[in-house]
Each structure stands twice: as C-alpha cells, then as structure tokens.
Coordinates of C-alpha atoms in Angstrom, one line a residue:
M158 CA 309.2 78.5 28.2
G159 CA 311.1 77.9 25.0
Q160 CA 311.2 80.2 21.7
P161 CA 308.0 82.4 20.9
L162 CA 305.9 81.1 18.3
Q163 CA 306.4 82.6 14.9
P164 CA 303.3 84.4 13.2
G165 CA 301.3 82.4 11.2
P166 CA 299.1 83.3 8.0
I167 CA 296.8 86.2 7.5
Y168 CA 293.1 85.2 6.1
K169 CA 290.4 87.9 4.9
V170 CA 286.7 86.3 5.3
L171 CA 283.7 87.9 3.7
H172 CA 280.4 86.5 5.2
R173 CA 277.1 88.0 3.3
T174 CA 273.6 86.8 3.8
V175 CA 270.9 88.1 2.0
F176 CA 267.1 87.5 2.9
D177 CA 264.6 88.4 0.5
Y178 CA 260.7 88.2 1.2
D179 CA 258.0 88.5 -1.0
A180 CA 255.9 90.8 0.6
P181 CA 257.2 93.6 3.1
V182 CA 258.2 92.4 6.3
R183 CA 258.8 94.4 9.7
D184 CA 259.6 94.1 13.3
S185 CA 263.2 92.0 12.5
L186 CA 265.0 91.5 15.6
N187 CA 268.6 89.7 15.2
T188 CA 271.6 88.6 16.6
L189 CA 274.7 88.1 15.1
H190 CA 277.9 86.1 15.6
L191 CA 280.1 87.2 12.9
E192 CA 283.2 88.8 14.7
P193 CA 286.4 86.8 16.3
R194 CA 287.4 87.5 19.5
T195 CA 291.2 86.9 19.9
F196 CA 291.9 83.4 20.9
P197 CA 294.9 81.7 22.0
F198 CA 296.1 80.7 18.5
Q199 CA 294.7 83.3 16.3
R200 CA 294.3 87.4 16.8
T201 CA 291.9 89.6 15.1
L202 CA 293.1 92.2 12.9
S203 CA 289.8 93.9 11.9
A204 CA 286.3 93.3 11.9
V205 CA 283.6 95.3 9.9
V206 CA 280.0 94.3 10.3
K207 CA 277.3 95.9 8.3
V208 CA 273.7 96.0 8.0
L209 CA 271.2 97.0 5.4
P210 CA 268.5 98.7 5.8
A211 CA 270.8 100.9 7.6
T212 CA 269.8 100.7 11.6
R213 CA 271.5 101.0 15.1
V214 CA 273.8 97.8 15.7
R215 CA 274.8 97.2 19.6
R216 CA 278.2 95.3 19.9
F217 CA 278.5 93.2 23.7
H218 CA 280.0 90.1 24.7
D219 CA 277.5 87.0 25.8
L220 CA 278.1 84.5 28.4
F221 CA 281.1 82.7 26.4
E222 CA 282.6 85.9 25.6
N223 CA 281.9 85.7 22.3
V224 CA 281.6 89.2 20.8
T225 CA 277.9 89.8 19.4
H226 CA 275.8 92.1 17.6
H227 CA 272.2 93.3 17.7
F228 CA 270.1 95.0 15.8
E229 CA 266.4 95.7 14.9
V230 CA 264.8 97.1 11.7
L231 CA 261.3 97.8 12.4
G232 CA 260.0 99.2 9.7
D233 CA 258.8 97.7 6.2
H234 CA 261.2 96.4 4.3
R235 CA 261.4 93.6 1.7
R236 CA 265.4 92.7 2.0
L237 CA 267.9 92.3 4.7
E238 CA 271.7 92.2 4.1
I239 CA 274.4 91.4 6.6
E240 CA 277.5 91.5 5.7
S241 CA 281.0 91.0 7.6
R242 CA 284.7 91.4 6.9
I243 CA 287.5 89.9 9.0
R244 CA 291.1 90.0 8.9
I245 CA 292.5 87.5 11.3
Q246 CA 296.4 86.0 11.8
N247 CA 296.8 82.9 13.2
L248 CA 299.3 81.0 15.2
P249 CA 301.2 77.7 14.1
L250 CA 299.2 75.1 16.4
I251 CA 301.1 73.7 19.0
V252 CA 300.4 71.3 21.5
P253 CA 302.6 70.4 24.7
Q254 CA 303.8 67.3 25.1
A255 CA 302.7 67.4 28.9
S256 CA 299.1 68.3 27.7
Q257 CA 299.1 65.0 25.4
Q258 CA 299.7 63.1 28.4
A259 CA 296.8 64.5 30.6
L260 CA 294.8 62.0 32.1
L261 CA 291.2 62.7 33.3
H262 CA 291.7 62.9 36.7
E263 CA 293.9 65.7 36.4
Y264 CA 291.3 67.8 35.6
R265 CA 289.7 67.9 39.2
G266 CA 292.2 70.4 40.7
G267 CA 292.6 74.3 40.4
D268 CA 290.4 76.0 38.4
I269 CA 290.0 73.4 35.5
P270 CA 286.3 72.2 37.1
E271 CA 285.1 76.3 36.8
Q272 CA 286.2 76.9 33.4
T273 CA 284.6 73.3 31.7
W274 CA 281.7 72.7 33.8
A275 CA 279.6 74.2 30.9
Y276 CA 281.0 72.0 28.7
L277 CA 279.8 68.9 30.4
Q278 CA 276.2 69.5 30.7
D279 CA 273.3 68.6 28.8
S280 CA 272.3 71.5 26.0
R281 CA 269.9 71.7 23.3
F282 CA 271.2 69.6 20.9
V283 CA 273.5 67.5 22.8
F284 CA 272.4 65.6 25.9
R285 CA 273.2 62.5 27.8
H286 CA 271.9 58.8 25.8
P287 CA 272.7 55.3 27.0
Q288 CA 274.0 54.4 23.4
I289 CA 276.4 57.1 23.0
W290 CA 277.6 56.5 26.3
R291 CA 278.4 53.0 25.5
Q292 CA 279.8 53.8 21.9
A293 CA 282.4 56.3 23.6
L294 CA 283.1 53.6 26.0
D295 CA 284.0 50.7 23.2
I296 CA 285.8 53.8 21.5
T297 CA 288.3 54.8 24.4
S298 CA 288.5 51.3 25.7
G299 CA 292.2 51.2 26.7
I300 CA 293.1 54.5 25.9
G301 CA 294.5 56.5 28.9
P302 CA 295.7 60.0 27.8
V303 CA 292.6 62.5 27.2
F304 CA 294.2 63.5 23.9
E305 CA 294.4 60.4 22.5
Q306 CA 290.9 59.7 23.7
A307 CA 290.1 62.7 21.5
V308 CA 291.9 61.4 18.6
A309 CA 290.2 58.1 18.6
I310 CA 286.9 59.7 18.7
M311 CA 287.3 62.1 16.2
H312 CA 288.7 59.0 13.5
W313 CA 285.3 56.8 14.4
V314 CA 283.1 59.9 13.8
H315 CA 284.8 60.4 10.7
R316 CA 284.7 56.7 9.4
E317 CA 281.0 56.0 10.7
F318 CA 279.7 59.1 9.4
R319 CA 278.6 60.2 6.1
Y320 CA 278.9 63.9 4.8
E321 CA 276.0 64.5 2.8
A322 CA 274.5 67.9 2.4
G323 CA 270.6 68.1 3.1
S324 CA 270.1 65.0 4.8
T325 CA 269.8 66.8 8.2
H326 CA 268.7 70.3 9.4
V327 CA 269.9 73.3 11.6
N328 CA 267.6 71.4 14.1
T329 CA 268.7 68.3 14.1
H330 CA 269.5 66.8 17.5
I331 CA 272.3 64.4 18.6
E332 CA 270.0 61.4 18.7
E333 CA 269.1 61.5 15.2
A334 CA 272.0 62.4 13.8
F335 CA 273.9 59.4 15.5
A336 CA 270.7 56.8 14.1
L337 CA 271.4 58.5 10.6
R338 CA 275.1 57.9 10.5
R339 CA 275.4 60.9 8.0
G340 CA 275.1 64.8 8.1
V341 CA 277.1 68.2 7.8
C342 CA 279.9 69.6 9.9
Q343 CA 277.2 70.6 12.8
D344 CA 276.1 67.1 13.1
F345 CA 279.6 65.6 13.1
T346 CA 280.7 68.2 15.8
H347 CA 277.1 67.7 18.2
V348 CA 278.1 63.5 17.7
M349 CA 281.7 64.2 18.6
L350 CA 280.6 66.4 21.6
G351 CA 278.6 63.7 23.1
L352 CA 281.1 61.0 22.8
C353 CA 283.5 63.3 24.6
R354 CA 281.1 64.4 27.3
A355 CA 279.5 61.2 27.9
I356 CA 282.8 59.9 29.5
G357 CA 283.7 63.2 31.3
I358 CA 286.1 64.5 28.4
P359 CA 285.2 68.6 28.4
A360 CA 284.2 69.7 24.9
R361 CA 282.8 72.7 23.4
Y362 CA 281.0 73.7 19.9
A363 CA 283.4 76.3 17.6
S364 CA 282.0 77.7 14.7
G365 CA 283.9 79.9 12.1
Y366 CA 285.7 78.9 8.7
L367 CA 288.3 76.8 7.0
Y368 CA 290.9 78.1 4.5
N369 CA 290.9 75.1 1.6
G370 CA 294.4 76.1 -0.1
P371 CA 295.2 74.9 -3.7
R372 CA 296.2 71.6 -2.8
D373 CA 293.7 70.7 -0.2
H374 CA 290.5 69.2 -0.3
L375 CA 289.0 69.8 2.7
L376 CA 284.6 69.5 3.1
G377 CA 283.3 72.8 4.9
A378 CA 285.5 75.4 3.0
Q379 CA 283.5 78.7 1.3
A380 CA 281.0 78.2 4.3
S381 CA 280.6 78.4 7.6
H382 CA 282.2 75.5 9.3
A383 CA 282.2 73.7 13.2
W384 CA 284.4 71.4 14.8
P385 CA 284.6 70.3 18.4
E386 CA 287.1 71.7 21.1
V387 CA 288.6 69.3 23.9
F388 CA 290.1 70.7 27.0
F389 CA 293.6 70.3 28.1
P390 CA 295.8 71.3 31.2
D391 CA 298.4 74.1 30.1
V392 CA 297.6 74.7 27.0
G393 CA 293.5 75.2 26.8
W394 CA 291.2 74.1 23.9
I395 CA 292.3 72.5 21.4
G396 CA 290.0 71.8 17.9
F397 CA 289.2 68.6 16.5
D398 CA 287.6 68.0 13.2
P399 CA 285.8 64.8 12.6
T400 CA 284.4 66.4 9.1
N401 CA 288.1 66.5 7.6
E402 CA 289.6 64.1 10.5
T403 CA 292.3 66.4 11.3
L404 CA 293.0 68.8 14.2
A405 CA 292.0 72.3 13.9
D406 CA 295.6 74.0 13.1
E407 CA 296.3 77.2 11.5
R408 CA 293.8 76.9 8.6
Y409 CA 291.1 77.5 11.1
I410 CA 289.2 80.6 11.4
K411 CA 287.4 80.7 14.6
V412 CA 284.8 83.0 15.6
A413 CA 282.4 81.9 18.3
V414 CA 282.1 79.0 20.8
G415 CA 279.4 77.6 22.9
R416 CA 277.7 74.0 24.2
D417 CA 276.4 73.6 20.8
Y418 CA 275.1 75.2 17.9
D419 CA 272.4 77.1 19.6
D420 CA 274.5 79.4 21.2
V421 CA 276.7 80.1 18.0
A422 CA 274.5 80.7 15.2
P423 CA 276.3 83.1 12.5
V424 CA 272.8 85.2 12.1
R425 CA 269.7 84.1 14.1
G426 CA 266.0 86.7 13.8
T427 CA 262.5 86.8 13.9
Y428 CA 260.1 88.9 12.0
H429 CA 256.6 89.6 11.4
G430 CA 255.3 89.2 7.8
T431 CA 255.2 86.5 5.4
G432 CA 256.6 83.0 5.3
H433 CA 258.1 83.4 1.9
C434 CA 261.9 84.2 2.0
K435 CA 264.8 83.2 -0.1
M436 CA 268.1 83.2 1.9
S437 CA 271.4 83.1 0.5
V438 CA 274.8 82.9 1.6
A439 CA 278.2 83.5 0.5
V440 CA 281.3 83.1 1.9
E441 CA 284.7 83.7 0.7
V442 CA 288.1 82.9 2.4
E443 CA 291.4 84.2 1.2
K444 CA 294.8 84.3 2.7
A445 CA 296.3 87.5 2.5
E446 CA 300.0 87.0 2.7

C-alpha cells in the first residue's frame, strides 16, 4: 500500500458576490455552488455561506454530489450580497504509474462505465462536432496511454489558444470558442472536454480556485477558476489545466464538478424587476499555514 500521504497546505478562501440594482427588485431565486465537499486529494475543514438580506438558505447535494445552496428573497430589495468562507487542506497529487499507463480498453470493465457515462455525453456547452473529433485524432495519433493522450491535448489547447478576457462570454459554446482560438479558463476547459470526449476519454468540468504563490504567475488566480478532470483506473479523477499547462495539483481548490459550466456555476439566479444591475465579485485565496 505504501506510506500514507503527508498533509499538504491549508488554504482559506473568501468569495464575495454583490448585486446592486438601480431600482427595487423582488422574487429573487438563487442556486449556489460555493461550498466544496471532501474530494480524494482535498479535505474541507470549514465552510460558511451567508446571504443578505437575511433569508433561509437550504443546503443539499445535487446529482453530481456537489454541495448546493438555494435561497429566495421575495420582498423588495436593491442589493444582494452572497459571501462564502471556506478552509480546506490538500494532499500532494500522486498519480500511480499503473494509472498513467492505462489504455482506453481497460475502461470497459467493472463499474468504470457507470462512473463515467455522464462525462462522455453531449451537454449544454460541450457537444460532438466533426472538426473537434478530427483534431482530437490528430493530437493523440500514435499515443497509447490515456494519461499521455490527456497531456498532449492539454499542451495543444494551451499552445493554440490565447487567454483573452472579454473575448467570450459566460454562454459561449465549444464550437464558437474552438473557432475563435481564444477565451478564458471556462473556454479552455470546454474545448479540452470536447477533445477528450470525442475520442472516448471520460472528462468532466471542475470549478474552484487557484492559489497563486509569490513565485507563481498563474492565470485564473484571485477569481473563480475552471479546469478539466480525466478519469483513470485505480485513482479516479485527475485535473489537467490547459490554461496554465499543468496538472491540477495541491495549488488547486476544487468546489464543484459536472458535465460543463452549466452544472457548476458558483452563483445562478433569477429575479423580477429592473434589468440594470451592477455585479461585483471578489475572491481572496490565502495559504493558512
């Protein structure tokens, strides 16, 4: 079995979202993915979610086992504040050699098809496209192990796409992002998901945060971040970040997983009233010890 993993870094994250409306609004219904569950390489130490105006917040697990909060503010209000404070501890990322050498035909046995089926299907933002399939075949030609195929896809997306805030929007689909060859971490993630799924590699969307230490220069830090995860026998889901061309190691703080962004949006809601709203988001990620 080997030696147990030594505890890794502890992080504190503050995520604050504020909506300011230019006139009173009402009937605000909201769903949040701001509290992480415990994952294989990550343990949640504490989590608090607060909402103003004060209201009852219901906590449950969604279809992907994400911790989810739902609340309603029915009366008139001109400001909505949502704040989460979490504290987590990560373990060093170790991918066993056997998992790194696994071939795709090994995914057909046991309970792997049941675990991965949802992450091979079309979803709202990631769907089958002939051009993406052909590109995935070109990238992985001659490469056997799934791990090496995923690494090759990650390198290709990082090399071919330019990180450019404002070039896409929250509802950009994979086909548009693939054609533009630019975007933000959400787009990089959707493209890698599409390339993986096109050739039968189970891949899911992960959202959370990224710690950017004093010597690091990583894109997506100090904001919500996203990256794909690929499934491997014996170890489970491992993250690959094409935005920064690195494995999602102990610097990554995972909050929610799903088929694409639509399943894991940190804050999603509707309301009745004015269409003029100013939204501000602040994220602080600190190493606690």
